[in-house]
Amino acid sequence: MTTRTQAPTIHQHRFANGLTLVVEPIASVASAAMTLLTPAGITTEPADRQGVGAILSEMIFRGAGELDARQHSDALDQLGVHRSGEVLTHHMRLGATMMGDRIDAALPLLLDMIRRPRLDETTFEPSRQLAITAIDSLEDNPQHKVMIELKRQHVGDPMGRSTMGLLEHLENLTHAQVVSHYKQRCVADGAIIGLAGNVEFEKVRDQIGELLGDWSGSAKLATPNAPPPHTYHHIEADTTQQHIGLAYDTVGELDPMSMTQRVAVAVLSGGMSGRLFTEVREVRGLCYSVYASYGAQRERGVVYAYAGTTTQRAAETLSVLRGELIRLADGVERDEFDRAIVGLKARLVMQGESTSARASAIAGDQFLRGRPRTLDDVAAEIDAVTLDKVNDFVAAHRAGDFTTLNIGPDKLDV
């Protein structure tokens, strides 16, 4: 599959302080996007301070360098810079999208958010309240909550932690602890900047070198934990609905069969033609929502599945959902395979038209694989997957040893 008439070149540069820069110039677009990863993810938070990163990721938006929160925000708004932040498993992410001709002016303001955030004490409490509110809001979004709790139970601590943190920890965190976390984890060695779009590699490399040349420090990543026993968990809720999650282990991102696993999950959950949607929702009418997804880290992968249904149909929904996951090992039909491949390629093309998605993808690849992949690299990986490979893979990786979790009034018989 060819996604562009000429494959772009992705440039890599490692600065003396350990910061890595990956840049994908895209001549056909006017926009540019940045993803900045610092090694301050949820797995790096002290065990009794889960959520400190969530507060920090909010506070860095409240003033940097010589500018207070309003001045800094106004300066970025005047440049038309859209920005976002979040905490991931291994990193804290700062994202930004702008017109390419504004990147020279925007970079000093954006990099100050990581290099010189104000972190004023007056901004701590509002940031903490936002983090607490986000957790409280899960009670109105049980579909999201069940997947957070499922990951926590299946993957274990620290790799399975929630990016939101824990309510009891957030309530006891202090401003000094957030500042300490920033100083320990927002360091140069291990940080990655991904830029994509209307940018010139040499120009942004030199500018970032000048802006962050005095940035220092290093931080180790968390060691992956052994997975806990995979069992059943129930969270009681006074509702007429049942939210069911299932998880089982599979290959990780660095496994040569990871793309084959993605195709297999696309067979299960590739839109309204996916096997789960068809068999569990359309044919049997058991649930109003059902899907599966593939979550991959370097060495370990997990297939997650969700179904939302009524209390009366919960037991049958769980049975059919689990049965469909297991039945995948019996084989994939040609038409299912073809639809899955088309869906993956369509998403790839759409990603290629988004500078934000490309900046995030090349930064993520740099961390996971040590090198960024072009869209043509990814397309070639998809093209290398055949129906025979998928059927051999699913036969050898039959779903089982599930972690099961439901939120609802009743326990389920598993």
XYZ file of C-alpha atoms in Angstrom:
414
model
C 0.000 0.000 0.000
C 1.331 3.414 -0.913
C -0.015 6.230 1.202
C 1.923 9.021 -0.481
C 3.613 9.546 -3.802
C 6.945 9.906 -2.005
C 7.772 8.365 1.329
C 8.778 11.064 3.822
C 12.009 10.900 5.714
C 11.884 10.830 9.485
C 14.872 12.502 11.103
C 16.261 11.494 14.488
C 18.612 13.462 16.698
C 19.823 12.798 20.214
C 21.088 15.820 22.117
C 24.019 15.618 24.520
C 21.657 15.831 27.510
C 19.790 12.665 26.438
C 16.745 14.372 24.885
C 15.661 12.654 21.648
C 14.073 14.540 18.750
C 12.173 12.835 15.905
C 10.865 14.970 13.046
C 8.701 14.026 10.071
C 8.457 16.949 7.618
C 5.281 16.668 5.512
C 5.412 19.044 2.570
C 1.755 18.663 1.636
C 0.322 20.198 4.835
C 0.280 23.692 6.344
C -0.021 22.605 9.975
C 2.525 21.260 12.410
C 2.149 19.259 15.597
C 4.313 18.435 18.575
C 4.247 15.610 21.101
C 6.597 15.988 24.062
C 7.021 12.954 26.320
C 8.747 13.205 29.672
C 9.390 10.115 31.837
C 6.719 11.071 34.380
C 4.060 8.433 33.708
C 1.785 6.757 36.219
C 4.248 3.903 36.768
C 6.799 6.392 38.110
C 4.525 7.814 40.791
C 5.248 6.794 44.389
C 2.887 4.028 45.487
C 1.154 6.310 47.993
C 0.901 9.306 45.637
C -1.057 7.944 42.684
C -2.478 10.935 40.864
C 0.436 13.309 41.446
C 1.080 13.257 37.694
C -2.535 14.133 36.926
C -2.217 17.275 39.058
C 1.165 18.147 37.545
C -0.155 17.787 33.994
C -2.815 20.382 34.843
C -0.467 22.774 36.663
C 1.976 23.072 33.749
C -0.810 24.859 31.842
C -0.964 27.564 34.507
C 1.996 29.759 33.752
C 5.579 29.235 32.618
C 8.783 31.240 32.555
C 8.130 34.936 33.098
C 4.441 34.639 32.205
C 1.618 33.953 34.614
C -1.231 31.644 33.662
C -3.276 34.274 31.817
C -0.305 35.806 30.002
C 1.024 32.423 28.922
C -2.371 31.229 27.751
C -3.032 34.468 25.855
C 0.350 34.252 24.123
C -0.358 30.739 22.847
C -3.918 31.638 21.859
C -2.669 34.580 19.828
C -0.519 32.132 17.878
C -3.467 29.781 17.372
C -1.816 26.932 19.261
C -4.131 24.143 20.391
C -2.586 22.216 23.285
C -3.414 19.238 25.449
C -1.840 17.228 28.209
C -2.274 13.837 29.825
C -0.478 11.208 31.841
C 0.322 7.899 30.180
C 1.768 4.645 31.457
C 5.411 5.684 31.151
C 5.231 9.378 30.274
C 3.503 12.672 30.797
C 2.508 14.007 27.374
C 2.258 17.604 26.190
C 0.670 17.939 22.770
C 0.259 20.983 20.533
C -1.040 21.713 17.044
C -0.520 24.926 15.113
C 0.167 26.380 11.690
C 3.647 25.474 10.594
C 4.723 29.086 10.129
C 4.006 29.731 13.828
C 6.214 27.022 15.268
C 9.236 29.277 15.727
C 7.240 31.567 18.001
C 5.337 28.747 19.723
C 8.237 26.486 20.687
C 9.687 28.774 23.395
C 6.268 29.042 25.053
C 5.552 25.308 24.791
C 8.953 24.114 25.964
C 8.807 26.504 28.932
C 5.806 24.489 30.141
C 8.140 21.557 30.740
C 11.400 23.357 31.376
C 10.218 26.337 33.427
C 6.635 25.813 34.653
C 5.581 28.227 37.383
C 3.846 25.567 39.503
C 2.572 28.363 41.767
C 1.027 27.133 45.008
C -2.148 29.073 44.180
C -2.694 26.802 41.177
C -2.373 23.568 43.166
C -5.810 23.349 44.749
C -7.799 24.113 41.560
C -5.710 21.512 39.726
C -6.278 18.926 42.438
C -10.021 19.600 42.426
C -10.118 19.008 38.669
C -8.359 15.663 39.151
C -10.822 14.694 41.897
C -13.770 15.774 39.768
C -12.525 13.590 36.919
C -12.592 10.535 39.197
C -15.989 11.484 40.636
C -17.374 11.726 37.111
C -16.647 8.037 36.555
C -19.768 7.259 38.568
C -21.733 8.706 35.646
C -19.615 6.795 33.119
C -19.536 3.162 34.264
C -18.389 1.971 30.827
C -15.154 3.914 31.308
C -14.885 2.901 34.946
C -15.193 -0.818 34.259
C -12.289 -0.722 31.784
C -10.102 1.243 34.224
C -10.782 -1.247 37.002
C -10.369 -4.200 34.639
C -6.892 -3.036 33.638
C -5.965 -2.413 37.260
C -6.992 -5.944 38.251
C -5.611 -7.748 35.196
C -2.260 -5.997 34.773
C -1.492 -5.205 38.403
C 0.582 -2.483 40.011
C 2.224 -0.321 38.737
C 1.641 -1.085 35.035
C -2.130 -1.303 35.421
C -2.665 1.894 37.385
C -5.298 4.408 36.364
C -3.990 7.577 34.751
C -6.439 9.443 36.996
C -4.783 8.253 40.192
C -6.604 7.217 43.342
C -9.111 9.450 45.108
C -7.705 8.769 48.583
C -4.216 9.733 47.406
C -5.352 12.880 45.584
C -7.103 14.101 48.728
C -3.854 13.898 50.707
C -1.315 15.162 48.164
C 0.496 18.437 48.811
C 1.875 21.156 46.591
C 5.419 20.263 47.665
C 4.926 16.653 46.541
C 3.837 17.772 43.084
C 6.877 20.040 42.773
C 9.129 17.200 43.939
C 7.605 14.857 41.334
C 8.247 17.453 38.641
C 11.890 17.882 39.629
C 12.529 14.145 39.728
C 10.689 13.101 36.568
C 10.609 16.006 34.092
C 14.192 15.517 32.994
C 16.040 15.599 29.704
C 17.445 12.075 29.514
C 14.524 9.901 28.499
C 12.397 12.738 27.139
C 11.229 12.542 23.514
C 9.953 15.296 21.229
C 8.034 14.308 18.096
C 7.311 16.935 15.447
C 5.353 16.368 12.242
C 4.012 18.542 9.463
C 5.198 21.777 7.931
C 8.549 21.913 9.740
C 12.222 21.962 8.729
C 14.309 19.454 10.631
C 17.559 21.411 10.863
C 15.757 24.593 11.908
C 13.710 23.040 14.743
C 16.677 20.926 15.852
C 18.829 24.011 16.275
C 16.086 25.983 17.990
C 15.292 23.182 20.443
C 18.998 22.761 21.100
C 19.212 26.424 22.086
C 16.060 26.347 24.202
C 16.751 23.075 26.024
C 20.527 22.852 25.893
C 20.805 23.460 29.633
C 18.116 20.917 30.498
C 19.603 18.042 32.476
C 18.768 15.064 34.667
C 17.816 11.474 34.058
C 15.207 9.117 35.465
C 14.745 5.368 35.267
C 11.534 3.834 34.045
C 9.545 1.493 36.238
C 10.247 -2.219 36.008
C 7.244 -4.152 34.658
C 5.475 -6.080 37.404
C 4.464 -9.712 37.309
C 0.763 -10.009 36.507
C -1.552 -10.880 39.392
C -3.797 -13.975 39.305
C -6.594 -13.562 36.802
C -9.861 -13.895 38.648
C -13.357 -12.449 38.925
C -14.178 -9.077 40.484
C -17.501 -7.398 41.159
C -18.142 -3.736 41.953
C -21.646 -3.291 43.315
C -23.689 -0.432 41.893
C -27.328 0.521 42.366
C -28.342 0.470 38.718
C -30.419 -1.533 36.272
C -27.419 -1.937 33.979
C -24.503 -4.353 34.007
C -21.131 -3.338 32.618
C -18.944 -6.347 31.863
C -15.213 -6.396 31.090
C -13.000 -9.309 30.080
C -9.218 -9.336 29.603
C -6.660 -11.944 28.567
C -2.955 -11.831 27.763
C -1.433 -11.850 24.310
C 1.778 -10.765 22.564
C 3.415 -7.392 23.228
C 4.219 -4.549 20.850
C 7.746 -5.794 20.094
C 6.575 -9.282 19.190
C 6.786 -9.847 15.415
C 3.163 -11.012 15.497
C 1.761 -7.844 17.072
C 0.287 -6.639 13.766
C -1.332 -10.041 13.285
C -2.914 -9.615 16.722
C -4.255 -6.231 15.624
C -5.865 -7.819 12.583
C -7.435 -10.511 14.782
C -8.927 -7.872 17.098
C -10.183 -5.961 14.053
C -12.069 -9.128 13.062
C -13.707 -9.109 16.478
C -14.382 -5.398 16.677
C -13.984 -3.737 13.287
C -17.104 -1.597 13.318
C -20.663 -2.808 12.700
C -19.401 -5.791 10.704
C -17.183 -6.981 13.542
C -17.886 -10.421 14.922
C -18.772 -9.203 18.433
C -21.180 -6.532 17.206
C -22.819 -8.987 14.843
C -23.066 -12.036 17.085
C -23.613 -10.482 20.518
C -25.656 -7.395 19.645
C -27.291 -7.854 16.259
C -28.071 -11.581 16.148
C -28.831 -12.192 19.818
C -29.839 -8.689 20.902
C -28.085 -9.108 24.212
C -26.425 -5.737 24.718
C -26.437 -2.149 23.548
C -22.662 -1.819 23.303
C -19.872 -4.342 22.737
C -16.298 -4.093 21.525
C -12.744 -5.401 21.897
C -9.392 -3.626 21.854
C -5.697 -4.454 21.924
C -3.500 -2.759 24.513
C 0.202 -3.350 23.936
C 3.279 -2.449 25.894
C 6.807 -3.422 24.916
C 6.838 -6.981 26.165
C 3.215 -7.617 27.043
C -0.140 -7.249 25.366
C -3.698 -7.577 26.563
C -6.968 -8.026 24.686
C -9.807 -6.198 26.431
C -13.504 -6.693 25.734
C -16.555 -4.808 26.983
C -20.326 -5.340 26.911
C -23.048 -3.175 28.404
C -26.414 -4.793 29.036
C -29.322 -5.131 31.426
C -29.247 -7.126 34.640
C -31.633 -9.678 33.147
C -29.316 -10.416 30.213
C -25.976 -10.054 31.974
C -25.271 -13.746 32.532
C -26.038 -14.716 28.943
C -24.112 -11.698 27.610
C -21.019 -12.707 29.566
C -21.314 -16.284 28.348
C -21.712 -15.321 24.689
C -19.005 -12.646 24.837
C -16.502 -15.056 26.340
C -17.567 -17.741 23.876
C -16.952 -15.460 20.895
C -13.488 -14.554 22.157
C -12.637 -18.250 22.501
C -14.265 -19.152 19.169
C -11.833 -16.881 17.360
C -9.264 -19.671 17.690
C -11.416 -21.803 15.370
C -10.529 -19.560 12.469
C -11.248 -16.358 10.562
C -13.181 -16.268 7.281
C -11.850 -14.586 4.161
C -14.465 -11.819 4.185
C -13.771 -11.050 7.846
C -10.055 -10.852 7.132
C -10.537 -8.575 4.121
C -12.750 -6.175 6.108
C -10.229 -6.058 8.929
C -7.372 -5.218 6.559
C -9.395 -2.503 4.815
C -10.317 -0.991 8.173
C -6.724 -0.916 9.394
C -5.515 0.674 6.168
C -8.291 3.268 6.247
C -7.280 4.276 9.761
C -3.677 4.455 8.612
C -4.552 6.827 5.772
C -6.560 9.029 8.130
C -3.655 9.098 10.549
C -1.426 10.239 7.703
C -3.650 13.258 7.185
C -3.330 14.310 10.832
C -0.084 15.938 11.887
C -1.111 15.494 15.512
C -1.492 11.743 15.032
C 1.847 11.517 13.228
C 3.715 13.467 15.919
C 2.248 11.177 18.563
C 2.965 8.026 16.538
C 6.623 8.754 15.816
C 7.288 9.773 19.438
C 5.603 6.576 20.633
C 7.561 4.452 18.178
C 10.793 6.061 19.327
C 10.041 4.986 22.878
C 8.685 1.508 22.173
C 10.897 0.475 19.270
C 13.853 2.833 19.416
C 13.021 4.106 15.935
C 10.036 5.854 14.323
C 8.149 4.128 11.527
C 6.878 5.857 8.399
C 3.335 5.245 7.247
C 4.762 3.067 4.489
C 6.580 0.993 7.131
C 3.298 0.389 8.940
C 1.462 -0.290 5.675
C 4.085 -2.897 4.768
C 3.523 -4.592 8.144
C -0.212 -4.755 7.450
C 0.380 -6.083 3.937
C 2.611 -8.838 5.345
C -0.300 -10.271 7.350
C -2.117 -13.047 5.500
C -5.245 -15.004 6.292
C -3.151 -18.104 6.951
C -0.953 -16.175 9.392
C -3.997 -14.888 11.263
C -5.513 -18.357 11.528
C -2.234 -19.875 12.687
C -1.886 -17.084 15.247
C -5.378 -17.286 16.732
C -5.101 -21.069 16.955
C -1.859 -20.747 18.900
C -3.127 -17.887 21.104
C -6.573 -19.069 22.165
C -8.324 -16.663 24.545
C -8.381 -17.900 28.117
C -7.254 -17.305 31.697
C -9.603 -14.335 31.789
C -9.889 -11.553 34.268
C -13.591 -10.755 34.523
C -15.049 -7.647 36.144
C -18.583 -6.339 36.251
C -20.177 -3.219 37.652
C -23.822 -3.684 38.551
C -26.217 -4.787 41.275
C -25.465 -8.495 41.070
C -22.463 -10.789 40.988
C -22.218 -12.946 37.901
C -21.655 -16.666 37.795
C -18.338 -17.069 35.970
